[in-house]
mmCIF file of C-alpha atoms in Angstrom:
data_model
loop_
_atom_site.group_PDB
_atom_site.id
_atom_site.type_symbol
_atom_site.label_atom_id
_atom_site.label_comp_id
_atom_site.label_asym_id
_atom_site.label_seq_id
_atom_site.Cartn_x
_atom_site.Cartn_y
_atom_site.Cartn_z
ATOM 1 C CA ARG A 174 -167.618 -21.051 -37.444
ATOM 2 C CA THR A 175 -170.911 -22.800 -38.092
ATOM 3 C CA VAL A 176 -172.986 -24.151 -35.203
ATOM 4 C CA ARG A 177 -175.746 -26.515 -36.157
ATOM 5 C CA LEU A 178 -178.690 -26.528 -33.822
ATOM 6 C CA VAL A 179 -181.718 -28.824 -33.653
ATOM 7 C CA LEU A 180 -185.097 -28.105 -32.181
ATOM 8 C CA LEU A 181 -186.937 -31.255 -31.093
ATOM 9 C CA SER A 182 -189.411 -32.495 -28.559
ATOM 10 C CA THR A 183 -188.192 -34.413 -25.531
ATOM 11 C CA PHE A 184 -190.646 -37.133 -26.479
ATOM 12 C CA ALA A 185 -190.585 -36.966 -30.276
ATOM 13 C CA ILE A 186 -188.318 -37.381 -33.224
ATOM 14 C CA PRO A 187 -186.503 -34.300 -34.592
ATOM 15 C CA VAL A 188 -188.759 -32.026 -36.617
ATOM 16 C CA GLU A 189 -186.845 -28.839 -37.400
ATOM 17 C CA THR A 190 -183.131 -28.210 -37.878
ATOM 18 C CA LEU A 191 -181.670 -24.780 -37.243
ATOM 19 C CA MET A 192 -178.323 -23.740 -38.695
ATOM 20 C CA ILE A 193 -176.665 -20.653 -37.244
ATOM 21 C CA THR A 194 -173.654 -18.862 -38.722
ATOM 22 C CA ARG A 195 -172.468 -15.367 -37.963
ATOM 23 C CA ASN A 196 -174.661 -13.739 -40.594
ATOM 24 C CA HIS A 197 -177.096 -16.423 -41.584
ATOM 25 C CA PHE A 198 -180.033 -18.174 -40.002
ATOM 26 C CA LEU A 199 -181.750 -20.995 -41.900
ATOM 27 C CA LEU A 200 -184.812 -22.952 -40.850
ATOM 28 C CA ALA A 201 -184.935 -26.353 -42.554
ATOM 29 C CA THR A 202 -187.989 -28.462 -41.971
ATOM 30 C CA ALA A 203 -187.592 -32.221 -42.183
ATOM 31 C CA LEU A 204 -191.274 -33.002 -42.424
ATOM 32 C CA VAL A 205 -192.243 -30.324 -44.940
ATOM 33 C CA ALA A 206 -190.152 -30.344 -48.061
ATOM 34 C CA SER A 207 -191.603 -27.127 -49.515
ATOM 35 C CA SER A 208 -190.569 -23.648 -48.459
ATOM 36 C CA LYS A 209 -194.050 -22.700 -47.194
ATOM 37 C CA LEU A 210 -193.063 -22.689 -43.511
ATOM 38 C CA LEU A 211 -190.365 -20.170 -44.297
ATOM 39 C CA PHE A 212 -193.155 -17.703 -45.081
ATOM 40 C CA ALA A 213 -194.403 -17.989 -41.511
ATOM 41 C CA GLN A 214 -192.458 -14.937 -40.420
ATOM 42 C CA GLU A 215 -193.709 -12.615 -43.154
ATOM 43 C CA ASN A 216 -195.590 -9.844 -41.367
ATOM 44 C CA VAL A 217 -197.001 -6.344 -41.700
ATOM 45 C CA GLY A 218 -195.148 -4.945 -38.703
ATOM 46 C CA GLY A 219 -196.818 -2.343 -36.567
ATOM 47 C CA MET A 220 -197.724 -2.465 -32.883
ATOM 48 C CA PRO A 221 -200.452 -4.434 -31.110
ATOM 49 C CA TYR A 222 -203.608 -2.449 -30.484
ATOM 50 C CA THR A 223 -203.514 -2.868 -26.700
ATOM 51 C CA LEU A 224 -199.946 -1.529 -26.473
ATOM 52 C CA ARG A 225 -200.854 1.515 -28.535
ATOM 53 C CA ALA A 226 -204.042 2.091 -26.524
ATOM 54 C CA GLY A 227 -202.372 1.452 -23.163
ATOM 55 C CA MET A 228 -204.867 -1.253 -22.207
ATOM 56 C CA ASP A 229 -204.246 -3.018 -18.910
ATOM 57 C CA ALA A 230 -202.458 -6.347 -19.136
ATOM 58 C CA THR A 231 -201.686 -7.026 -15.492
ATOM 59 C CA HIS A 232 -204.519 -9.527 -14.984
ATOM 60 C CA LEU A 233 -204.425 -11.450 -18.258
ATOM 61 C CA PRO A 234 -205.010 -15.215 -17.984
ATOM 62 C CA GLU A 235 -201.750 -17.180 -18.015
ATOM 63 C CA LEU A 236 -201.185 -20.683 -19.368
ATOM 64 C CA LEU A 237 -198.153 -22.736 -18.394
ATOM 65 C CA ALA A 238 -196.433 -25.073 -20.852
ATOM 66 C CA ALA A 239 -195.563 -28.571 -19.814
ATOM 67 C CA PRO A 240 -192.443 -28.551 -17.588
ATOM 68 C CA PHE A 241 -188.996 -28.529 -19.155
ATOM 69 C CA ASP A 242 -186.859 -31.339 -17.706
ATOM 70 C CA ALA A 243 -183.323 -29.965 -17.406
ATOM 71 C CA ASN A 244 -181.906 -33.223 -16.075
ATOM 72 C CA VAL A 245 -183.202 -35.354 -18.920
ATOM 73 C CA THR A 246 -182.103 -32.698 -21.414
ATOM 74 C CA ALA A 247 -178.573 -32.641 -20.014
ATOM 75 C CA ILE A 248 -178.303 -36.428 -20.344
ATOM 76 C CA GLN A 249 -179.627 -36.305 -23.910
ATOM 77 C CA ASP A 250 -177.287 -33.476 -24.870
ATOM 78 C CA ALA A 251 -174.258 -35.324 -23.468
ATOM 79 C CA GLN A 252 -175.231 -38.427 -25.417
ATOM 80 C CA ARG A 253 -175.717 -36.476 -28.615
ATOM 81 C CA GLU A 254 -172.305 -34.844 -28.206
ATOM 82 C CA ALA A 255 -170.720 -38.243 -27.616
ATOM 83 C CA ASN A 256 -172.391 -39.531 -30.765
ATOM 84 C CA GLY A 257 -171.308 -36.534 -32.828
ATOM 85 C CA ASP A 258 -174.924 -35.474 -33.374
ATOM 86 C CA LEU A 259 -176.120 -31.936 -33.907
ATOM 87 C CA PRO A 260 -176.346 -29.934 -30.648
ATOM 88 C CA LEU A 261 -179.671 -28.604 -29.443
ATOM 89 C CA TYR A 262 -180.722 -25.188 -28.133
ATOM 90 C CA SER A 263 -184.415 -25.887 -27.480
ATOM 91 C CA ARG A 264 -187.025 -28.517 -26.691
ATOM 92 C CA PHE A 265 -190.750 -28.698 -27.372
ATOM 93 C CA CYS A 266 -192.983 -28.356 -24.320
ATOM 94 C CA ALA A 267 -196.626 -29.267 -24.813
ATOM 95 C CA LEU A 268 -199.426 -26.711 -24.630
ATOM 96 C CA ASP A 269 -203.095 -26.506 -25.560
ATOM 97 C CA ALA A 270 -204.257 -22.946 -26.124
ATOM 98 C CA SER A 271 -206.971 -21.838 -28.504
ATOM 99 C CA LEU A 272 -209.440 -18.963 -28.917
ATOM 100 C CA ASP A 273 -212.101 -21.196 -27.371
ATOM 101 C CA ASN A 274 -210.404 -22.777 -24.361
ATOM 102 C CA SER A 275 -208.171 -20.049 -22.937
ATOM 103 C CA GLY A 276 -207.328 -16.379 -22.941
ATOM 104 C CA GLN A 277 -209.444 -13.246 -22.512
ATOM 105 C CA TRP A 278 -211.676 -11.453 -24.989
ATOM 106 C CA ASP A 279 -212.142 -7.675 -24.857
ATOM 107 C CA LEU A 280 -214.902 -6.009 -26.874
ATOM 108 C CA LEU A 281 -214.065 -2.614 -28.353
ATOM 109 C CA PRO A 282 -216.594 0.231 -28.750
ATOM 110 C CA ASN A 283 -216.777 -0.285 -32.544
ATOM 111 C CA GLY A 284 -217.657 -3.994 -32.210
ATOM 112 C CA ASP A 285 -214.185 -5.321 -32.967
ATOM 113 C CA ARG A 286 -212.669 -7.571 -30.350
ATOM 114 C CA ILE A 287 -209.260 -8.582 -29.010
ATOM 115 C CA TRP A 288 -208.112 -11.903 -27.548
ATOM 116 C CA ARG A 289 -205.040 -12.029 -25.304
ATOM 117 C CA LEU A 290 -203.175 -14.733 -23.411
ATOM 118 C CA ARG A 291 -199.928 -14.896 -21.436
ATOM 119 C CA ILE A 292 -197.913 -18.060 -22.135
ATOM 120 C CA THR A 293 -195.064 -19.108 -19.829
ATOM 121 C CA SER A 294 -192.466 -21.839 -20.174
ATOM 122 C CA ALA A 295 -190.791 -21.647 -16.778
ATOM 123 C CA GLY A 296 -187.032 -21.076 -16.872
ATOM 124 C CA ALA A 297 -186.791 -20.476 -20.630
ATOM 125 C CA GLN A 298 -184.189 -18.033 -21.957
ATOM 126 C CA ALA A 299 -186.629 -17.432 -24.812
ATOM 127 C CA SER A 300 -189.668 -19.117 -26.303
ATOM 128 C CA GLU A 301 -191.322 -19.549 -29.677
ATOM 129 C CA LEU A 302 -194.856 -20.703 -30.346
ATOM 130 C CA PHE A 303 -195.997 -23.475 -32.719
ATOM 131 C CA TYR A 304 -199.538 -23.513 -34.094
ATOM 132 C CA ARG A 305 -201.836 -25.912 -35.907
ATOM 133 C CA ASP A 306 -205.210 -25.333 -37.597
ATOM 134 C CA PHE A 307 -203.995 -21.791 -38.156
ATOM 135 C CA HIS A 308 -206.432 -19.562 -40.050
ATOM 136 C CA LEU A 309 -206.762 -15.793 -39.828
ATOM 137 C CA PRO A 310 -209.601 -14.040 -41.688
ATOM 138 C CA GLU A 311 -209.112 -10.894 -43.778
ATOM 139 C CA ASN A 312 -208.127 -7.806 -41.758
ATOM 140 C CA ALA A 313 -207.511 -9.804 -38.574
ATOM 141 C CA VAL A 314 -203.992 -9.517 -37.137
ATOM 142 C CA LEU A 315 -201.936 -11.545 -34.668
ATOM 143 C CA TYR A 316 -198.979 -10.408 -32.550
ATOM 144 C CA VAL A 317 -196.713 -12.127 -30.049
ATOM 145 C CA TYR A 318 -194.645 -9.934 -27.766
ATOM 146 C CA ALA A 319 -192.678 -9.620 -24.545
ATOM 147 C CA PRO A 320 -194.839 -8.623 -21.581
ATOM 148 C CA ASP A 321 -193.166 -5.217 -21.396
ATOM 149 C CA GLY A 322 -193.630 -4.617 -25.130
ATOM 150 C CA SER A 323 -189.874 -4.376 -25.744
ATOM 151 C CA VAL A 324 -189.922 -7.122 -28.419
ATOM 152 C CA VAL A 325 -192.828 -7.621 -30.835
ATOM 153 C CA SER A 326 -193.312 -10.361 -33.439
ATOM 154 C CA GLY A 327 -195.919 -9.654 -36.117
ATOM 155 C CA GLY A 328 -198.394 -8.574 -37.205
ATOM 156 C CA PHE A 329 -199.411 -11.740 -38.893
ATOM 157 C CA THR A 330 -202.414 -11.773 -41.206
ATOM 158 C CA ALA A 331 -204.396 -13.914 -43.620
ATOM 159 C CA TYR A 332 -201.282 -13.853 -45.801
ATOM 160 C CA ASN A 333 -199.711 -16.298 -43.373
ATOM 161 C CA ASN A 334 -202.454 -18.924 -43.834
ATOM 162 C CA GLN A 335 -201.235 -22.136 -45.431
ATOM 163 C CA ASP A 336 -203.090 -25.227 -46.609
ATOM 164 C CA HIS A 337 -201.354 -27.394 -44.012
ATOM 165 C CA GLY A 338 -202.496 -25.085 -41.211
ATOM 166 C CA LEU A 339 -199.089 -24.852 -39.568
ATOM 167 C CA PHE A 340 -197.472 -21.696 -38.313
ATOM 168 C CA THR A 341 -194.714 -20.558 -35.961
ATOM 169 C CA SER A 342 -193.944 -17.164 -34.450
ATOM 170 C CA ALA A 343 -190.458 -15.887 -33.687
ATOM 171 C CA LEU A 344 -188.410 -16.296 -30.512
ATOM 172 C CA ILE A 345 -189.384 -13.882 -27.761
ATOM 173 C CA PRO A 346 -186.820 -13.360 -24.967
ATOM 174 C CA GLY A 347 -187.662 -14.567 -21.494
ATOM 175 C CA PRO A 348 -189.968 -17.288 -20.184
ATOM 176 C CA THR A 349 -193.225 -15.436 -20.855
ATOM 177 C CA CYS A 350 -194.848 -13.971 -23.974
ATOM 178 C CA VAL A 351 -198.229 -12.409 -24.703
ATOM 179 C CA VAL A 352 -200.343 -13.474 -27.678
ATOM 180 C CA GLU A 353 -202.723 -10.825 -29.019
ATOM 181 C CA TYR A 354 -205.305 -11.492 -31.758
ATOM 182 C CA TYR A 355 -207.357 -8.607 -33.192
ATOM 183 C CA GLU A 356 -210.551 -9.614 -34.976
ATOM 184 C CA PRO A 357 -212.788 -7.077 -36.736
ATOM 185 C CA GLN A 358 -216.541 -7.274 -36.215
ATOM 186 C CA SER A 359 -217.017 -8.046 -39.910
ATOM 187 C CA VAL A 360 -215.222 -11.398 -39.536
ATOM 188 C CA ALA A 361 -216.199 -12.228 -35.978
ATOM 189 C CA GLY A 362 -215.772 -15.897 -35.194
ATOM 190 C CA GLN A 363 -213.907 -16.751 -38.390
ATOM 191 C CA GLY A 364 -210.407 -16.871 -36.898
ATOM 192 C CA ARG A 365 -208.994 -20.034 -35.402
ATOM 193 C CA PHE A 366 -205.705 -21.550 -34.244
ATOM 194 C CA THR A 367 -204.333 -23.858 -31.584
ATOM 195 C CA ILE A 368 -200.955 -23.294 -29.971
ATOM 196 C CA ASP A 369 -199.892 -26.828 -29.201
ATOM 197 C CA ARG A 370 -196.190 -26.491 -28.451
ATOM 198 C CA VAL A 371 -193.735 -24.007 -27.007
ATOM 199 C CA GLY A 372 -190.157 -24.083 -28.173
ATOM 200 C CA HIS A 373 -188.306 -23.746 -24.832
ATOM 201 C CA ALA A 374 -184.886 -22.246 -25.563
ATOM 202 C CA TYR A 375 -182.528 -23.240 -22.745
ATOM 203 C CA ARG A 376 -179.210 -22.093 -24.217
ATOM 204 C CA TRP A 377 -177.757 -19.963 -27.033
ATOM 205 C CA ALA A 378 -181.018 -18.026 -27.255
ATOM 206 C CA ASP A 379 -179.287 -14.704 -27.789
ATOM 207 C CA ASP A 380 -177.376 -16.082 -30.764
ATOM 208 C CA ALA A 381 -180.521 -17.625 -32.250
ATOM 209 C CA MET A 382 -182.500 -14.368 -31.926
ATOM 210 C CA ALA A 383 -179.648 -12.261 -33.297
ATOM 211 C CA ASP A 384 -179.154 -14.418 -36.380
ATOM 212 C CA ALA A 385 -182.929 -14.613 -36.984
ATOM 213 C CA CYS A 386 -183.160 -10.813 -37.259
#
């Protein structure tokens, strides 16, 4: 059985379409005809520096996404079902997080530095982050992970840079994720990105994450 899922903003037209089957997960982008966004999940693996080093994360700054409106969503979903439209599993919730306006920088003894931020979309089964103006310099690395470190997405590197500047990181279970950006001293200040939307998964998140693996 094939279940077609759509990710869209409560206040915008559909942007991405997700198709889930038992053994297949396909991201089809309506606004970008090329396959470049499909490269967004290419990564070098590994573990974030702060998890390996056991650095304290209990007092990291936290940024809340715009509220998810369950009542409006239920009405929209019922209408879509009545119309025979594709069902949804997630909605966009606005956010404005960048290296300049949020988060915490930690300077390491060798001059490298790390930026971290907790992002929460209250009530989400899982969340995924959407970026614009995304540019990582050589040897910098970005991770997104569950607060307890049980699920890690990344590491993402300069390989993930695209001319259009768009990027998305994978679904992380739960309402909160931690973003960690490691920037070597040799490229200090060259990295940039803005996280402007959170994909708030309100149903079927387990299926979406399982098929995305």
